[in-house]
Amino acid sequence: MITNPSFNWLRLQNVFYDLKTCYNTLPWSINSLYTNYRLSISENATLIAVATKSTKFINLIEVYSGSGNKLWSIVYNSNANDYIHGFYFKEEDLIVVFSNGIYRHYQDFAGNFNEFLLNESLVVFDNLSQNRASNGDLNLETTTDSVRRITDLQNGQSEEINNIVDAEIYGSFLVTRYESKFVITDLELHKNYRLEFTKYNVGDIYGMALHGSNQDPKTLNIYISYMSTIIVCNVDFGLSKFEMENQELTDGPFNEISVSSNGKLIALLNRAQSKVFVVNYMFDNMLLEYDTSKELSKPFQVEWCGNDAIALSLRDEIKVLGPGQQSVSFYYDIEEETGLDFNNYLSRDTNREGYSYVVPILQSAADGLRVLTGDKIQFLTRVPNKTINMYLIGSTCPSATLADCVDKFNRDASKANANITLLKSEGLLTTALSDCLYVALDEFDIELQKRALRAVSFGKIYDEENYDADEYLTTINIIKVLNQLRSPEIGLCLSFAEVQIVGWKNIIKMLLRRNQHYLALKVIESLQLDNLRSLVYIHWCCYKIRKELDMSDVKLYQTIVDKLISAPTPFLASVPSLATKNTTNHLPVGDICDVAHEEGRIILCKLINNLEPSISKKIKKLIDINEVELALIKAFQSGSYDLSRLVLARLQTTLTISDFFKVLNQNESKLDEGISNELREANVKISTEPFHVRGEVVGHTWLDSLATLDTAMKERFMEHQDKYYSLYLSKLKLFKEAHPDPEGEEYYTQYKSLLKSFLQGTSHGFTQKAIQKELNILELQKRLETTYLSNFYQETSVINILGRMVKMHQVKPAQKIAKEFSVSQEKFWYLVLRIYSESRQFDRLYEFALGSLDSVNGKSPIGFEPFVDAGFSKHAPKEHISVYIKNSLKYNYNEKINLFIKNEDFASAAQEALKNKDIDLLRNLQKSAPSSNSTAIRVINNSIQKLGYQV
């Protein structure tokens, strides 16, 4: 029978604490962990890095999983001038800081790292504290400037001595303390920021702690133990400033500072006074003062257990302190250990009296406290209220009642049924089911998980109408995943609360770091995290490149292509008809290209980059690896005009002129012939963009875009290419653009010179004719300017010149010019018709068409129909319109009658009807003609009589 977990709980006031075992035995061969080793524990204790204290300098760092399995190690030949100062974790990235101001950033378990300088490109932050009018906050009995320098006797130049004193990591910030300054390094951007700290005695600093702001991620608080007080240094990265504030405490020096995870409470340890203090973050309220002098040993460590209790690491004991001096202790009693090996007993830590003891190493977590000893890892946590309600002896809460029903079902089914009926009748069954699921997620012990899940499985039968079965299945899947992660082989013993904080994406990344690709896919499938599936395939490809050192680029490319194409695509998966036809990669390959490039596989890098679905990322990667010409071709192949111009602009600014001109002449690049043959044999098809680069597309694009901003370079390129036609054409365009309002002798001379040069430099017949015509027009403009004392250069065509002259009423000279330049008579007549009708100069139009205002007969090369249409649209005099109608040779009888009637010329309509002896039309005209038009009525009546009819 399962033991009630509440038997292991300890009560502190109204709160219970439980020390859960994550791993009961650790496979490493490490003894006396606290005494003999330096160590660093990653966030959530998923990794542990240790280095022996037996050597003066660190030569070996070993990294273990959270279950004690060795993952990898770092060997470094340290010496007095160059040694490892310390090692720290940023999430699961190991940061190694060296005494010479270098730090290495290890991002995997294969020993791959990037190296950076701590004192390079320092951004100096302003100290606002020095600008205060009152300096009372910083009156700390400061000494003179504490900066130490060394002077070169040969040149007299001095250099600051940079001795690293301490270093800590919080989030993505590495804070390195020197004797006279702090250097804060952003490990994401690898930028360094300097904080001057010159007015303080380094010997009076006892330690520091870091914490960020939950409201502003661009700030960092550094808590410095200085003399008997605490100095809080608030760093604002957004404003590039920092401010130091003395909290004016008097109970220091404080050997340890521990900040709660939410930053609201701070614990301080003074070993000399054997006291622990707890204050709020404003340092204006002392919440606890605890005397440790009566404990079995002095505290080795002070850490927060969650946000509301602190834990002391003592000899063979963890003491949890609560408000009001109350505490509970968890003991490590060697005599009660089962299966004690005598050899292990002899190797334990011993004091001067010869008694062995255990020093627990503590690491704070958001929902508890991790405890590491030499042989086990545990998790000290506050017991949630729902777990208390379910397991506390005598509890009558719904979850406890439901769990009790399961226990009693086999012995007393009627009693179990009565209890479940009572829960349902009171509406508490759903609450009981929900609480049991919560308890199952909170438990580490598999048997206790099963007990809570059995209760849910039993209870949901009676609540099928209201209970969400999907929640039950999701919880089971999460528990399965958590148990798999907590297995010693994986070593990720995380609580469900920690998983929610870390996020499933980071959990998947942890598995991939351990090369657990299959398990990562199973987790993604179980929890339906399809958006994270690409991480697994990309990491597998990177792992394959690093692993397969002897495989050729082409074969490795084929392997990677097959893997990427096999990756399920959410869109294709939702369309069954397309799910089995995926032959295109949809995953980003930038990280894979980076790994290939790092491994020296340049050809593989370029081949894989072809698979990138984003053309902008593809081109950026080619530029990053200095394949700028290939990047240009890919940009043009993509059909993106803006992207092509962007790459051209980069090349224009980075290449020499001769190299750039060569680029402008290139066509589509091809792979090395040997590589192409291997690809054909391997049946690898390189994906290309939808367009191919042909001819001089690159050069023409540059000429039409960027070259317009650099005239001199454009002309040099055209001369380089013997493109004199384009060169002169470009010069003419530029000349025209530079003279929007041409006039004067200077314009005439310069333009004529350009045209003649162009004429002499081209052999193209059509172009020669066009240039000669332009020269003739220029001469005509010059002649007209002299004749009429008016600027004709703005009239850029013969038609415009003719129109200008018509407006000047110089119709006859215009007719001569039209004939000179072979402008047809019809086009000229239409031009005059348009100009006079639009300007409503109807008399001039009439005179032009018929010769004089008195004439009623005339001939027109375009007929008189356009005159009739223009007359109606522009409201010409009716007598003019009637004359145009009469002179038309295209209108038939009916069309003329209708036009006369439209023009209200009934008399002309009657005359036309008389010619055609149309008595019916005359009768109709007689009826429709207005009585006020006596002339029309008289003509109509006379016409009727002439046909022999009576009026």
Coordinates of N, CA and C in Angstrom, one line a residue, residues 545-611:
I545 N 26.0 17.0 -39.7 CA 27.2 17.7 -40.4 C 28.4 17.6 -39.5
R546 N 28.2 17.8 -38.2 CA 29.3 17.7 -37.3 C 29.8 16.3 -37.0
K547 N 28.9 15.4 -37.2 CA 29.2 14.0 -36.9 C 29.9 13.3 -38.1
E548 N 29.3 13.5 -39.3 CA 29.8 12.8 -40.5 C 31.0 13.5 -41.1
L549 N 32.1 13.3 -40.5 CA 33.3 14.0 -41.0 C 33.9 13.5 -42.3
D550 N 33.6 12.2 -42.6 CA 34.2 11.6 -43.8 C 33.2 11.5 -45.0
M551 N 32.0 12.0 -44.8 CA 31.0 11.9 -45.9 C 31.2 13.1 -46.8
S552 N 31.1 12.9 -48.1 CA 31.3 14.0 -49.1 C 30.2 15.0 -48.9
D553 N 30.4 16.2 -49.4 CA 29.4 17.3 -49.4 C 28.1 16.9 -50.1
V554 N 28.3 16.3 -51.2 CA 27.1 16.0 -52.0 C 26.2 14.9 -51.4
K555 N 26.9 13.9 -50.8 CA 26.1 12.8 -50.2 C 25.5 13.4 -48.9
L556 N 26.2 14.2 -48.2 CA 25.7 14.8 -47.0 C 24.5 15.7 -47.3
Y557 N 24.6 16.4 -48.4 CA 23.6 17.3 -48.9 C 22.3 16.4 -49.2
Q558 N 22.5 15.3 -49.9 CA 21.4 14.4 -50.2 C 20.7 13.9 -48.9
T559 N 21.5 13.6 -47.9 CA 20.9 13.1 -46.7 C 20.1 14.2 -46.0
I560 N 20.6 15.4 -46.0 CA 19.9 16.5 -45.4 C 18.7 16.9 -46.2
V561 N 18.8 16.9 -47.5 CA 17.6 17.1 -48.3 C 16.5 16.2 -48.0
D562 N 16.8 14.9 -47.9 CA 15.8 13.9 -47.6 C 15.1 14.1 -46.3
K563 N 15.9 14.5 -45.3 CA 15.4 14.7 -44.0 C 14.5 15.9 -43.9
L564 N 14.9 17.0 -44.6 CA 14.1 18.3 -44.5 C 12.8 18.1 -45.3
I565 N 12.9 17.4 -46.4 CA 11.7 17.2 -47.2 C 10.7 16.3 -46.5
S566 N 11.2 15.4 -45.7 CA 10.4 14.4 -44.9 C 9.7 15.1 -43.8
A567 N 10.1 16.3 -43.4 CA 9.5 17.0 -42.3 C 8.0 17.4 -42.6
P568 N 7.1 17.0 -41.7 CA 5.7 17.3 -42.0 C 5.5 18.8 -42.0
T569 N 4.7 19.3 -43.0 CA 4.4 20.7 -43.1 C 2.9 20.9 -42.7
P570 N 2.6 21.7 -41.8 CA 1.2 21.9 -41.3 C 0.2 22.1 -42.4
F571 N 0.6 22.9 -43.4 CA -0.4 23.2 -44.5 C -0.6 22.0 -45.3
L572 N 0.5 21.3 -45.7 CA 0.4 20.1 -46.5 C -0.3 19.0 -45.8
A573 N 0.0 18.9 -44.5 CA -0.6 17.8 -43.7 C -2.2 18.0 -43.6
S574 N -2.6 19.2 -43.7 CA -4.1 19.5 -43.6 C -4.8 19.2 -44.9
V575 N -4.0 19.0 -46.0 CA -4.6 18.6 -47.3 C -4.1 17.2 -47.7
P576 N -5.0 16.2 -47.4 CA -4.6 14.8 -47.7 C -4.0 14.5 -49.0
S577 N -4.6 15.2 -50.0 CA -4.1 14.9 -51.4 C -2.7 15.4 -51.6
L578 N -2.2 16.3 -50.8 CA -0.8 16.9 -51.0 C 0.1 16.3 -50.0
A579 N -0.4 15.6 -49.0 CA 0.5 15.2 -47.8 C 1.6 14.3 -48.3
T580 N 1.4 13.5 -49.3 CA 2.4 12.5 -49.8 C 3.2 13.1 -51.0
K581 N 2.9 14.3 -51.4 CA 3.6 14.8 -52.6 C 4.6 15.9 -52.3
N582 N 5.0 16.1 -51.0 CA 5.9 17.2 -50.6 C 7.3 16.9 -51.2
T583 N 7.7 17.7 -52.1 CA 9.1 17.6 -52.6 C 9.9 18.9 -52.4
T584 N 9.3 19.8 -51.6 CA 10.0 21.1 -51.4 C 10.2 21.3 -49.9
N585 N 11.4 21.9 -49.6 CA 11.7 22.2 -48.2 C 11.0 23.5 -47.8
H586 N 10.3 23.5 -46.6 CA 9.7 24.6 -46.1 C 10.3 25.1 -44.8
L587 N 11.4 24.5 -44.4 CA 12.0 24.9 -43.1 C 13.2 25.8 -43.3
P588 N 13.4 26.8 -42.4 CA 14.6 27.7 -42.6 C 15.9 26.9 -42.4
V589 N 16.9 27.2 -43.2 CA 18.2 26.4 -43.2 C 19.3 27.3 -42.8
G590 N 19.1 28.5 -42.2 CA 20.2 29.4 -41.9 C 21.2 28.8 -40.9
D591 N 20.6 28.1 -39.8 CA 21.5 27.5 -38.8 C 22.3 26.3 -39.4
I592 N 21.7 25.6 -40.3 CA 22.4 24.5 -40.9 C 23.5 25.0 -41.8
C593 N 23.3 26.1 -42.5 CA 24.4 26.7 -43.3 C 25.5 27.2 -42.4
D594 N 25.2 27.7 -41.3 CA 26.2 28.2 -40.3 C 27.1 27.1 -39.9
V595 N 26.5 26.0 -39.5 CA 27.3 24.8 -39.1 C 28.2 24.3 -40.2
A596 N 27.6 24.2 -41.4 CA 28.4 23.8 -42.6 C 29.6 24.7 -42.8
H597 N 29.3 26.0 -42.7 CA 30.4 27.0 -42.9 C 31.5 26.9 -41.8
E598 N 31.0 26.7 -40.6 CA 32.0 26.5 -39.4 C 32.8 25.3 -39.6
E599 N 32.3 24.2 -40.2 CA 33.0 23.0 -40.4 C 33.9 23.0 -41.7
G600 N 33.9 24.2 -42.3 CA 34.7 24.3 -43.5 C 34.1 23.7 -44.8
R601 N 32.8 23.4 -44.8 CA 32.2 22.8 -45.9 C 31.5 23.9 -46.7
I602 N 32.2 24.6 -47.5 CA 31.7 25.8 -48.2 C 30.7 25.4 -49.3
I603 N 31.1 24.3 -50.0 CA 30.2 23.8 -51.1 C 28.8 23.4 -50.5
L604 N 28.9 22.6 -49.4 CA 27.7 22.2 -48.7 C 26.9 23.3 -48.2
C605 N 27.6 24.3 -47.7 CA 26.9 25.5 -47.2 C 26.1 26.2 -48.3
K606 N 26.7 26.3 -49.5 CA 26.0 26.9 -50.6 C 24.8 26.1 -51.2
L607 N 25.1 24.8 -51.2 CA 24.0 23.9 -51.6 C 22.8 23.9 -50.7
I608 N 23.1 23.9 -49.4 CA 22.0 23.9 -48.4 C 21.2 25.2 -48.5
N609 N 22.0 26.3 -48.7 CA 21.4 27.6 -48.8 C 20.4 27.7 -49.9
N610 N 20.5 26.9 -51.0 CA 19.6 26.8 -52.0 C 18.2 26.4 -51.6
L611 N 18.2 25.6 -50.4 CA 16.9 25.1 -49.9 C 16.1 26.1 -49.1

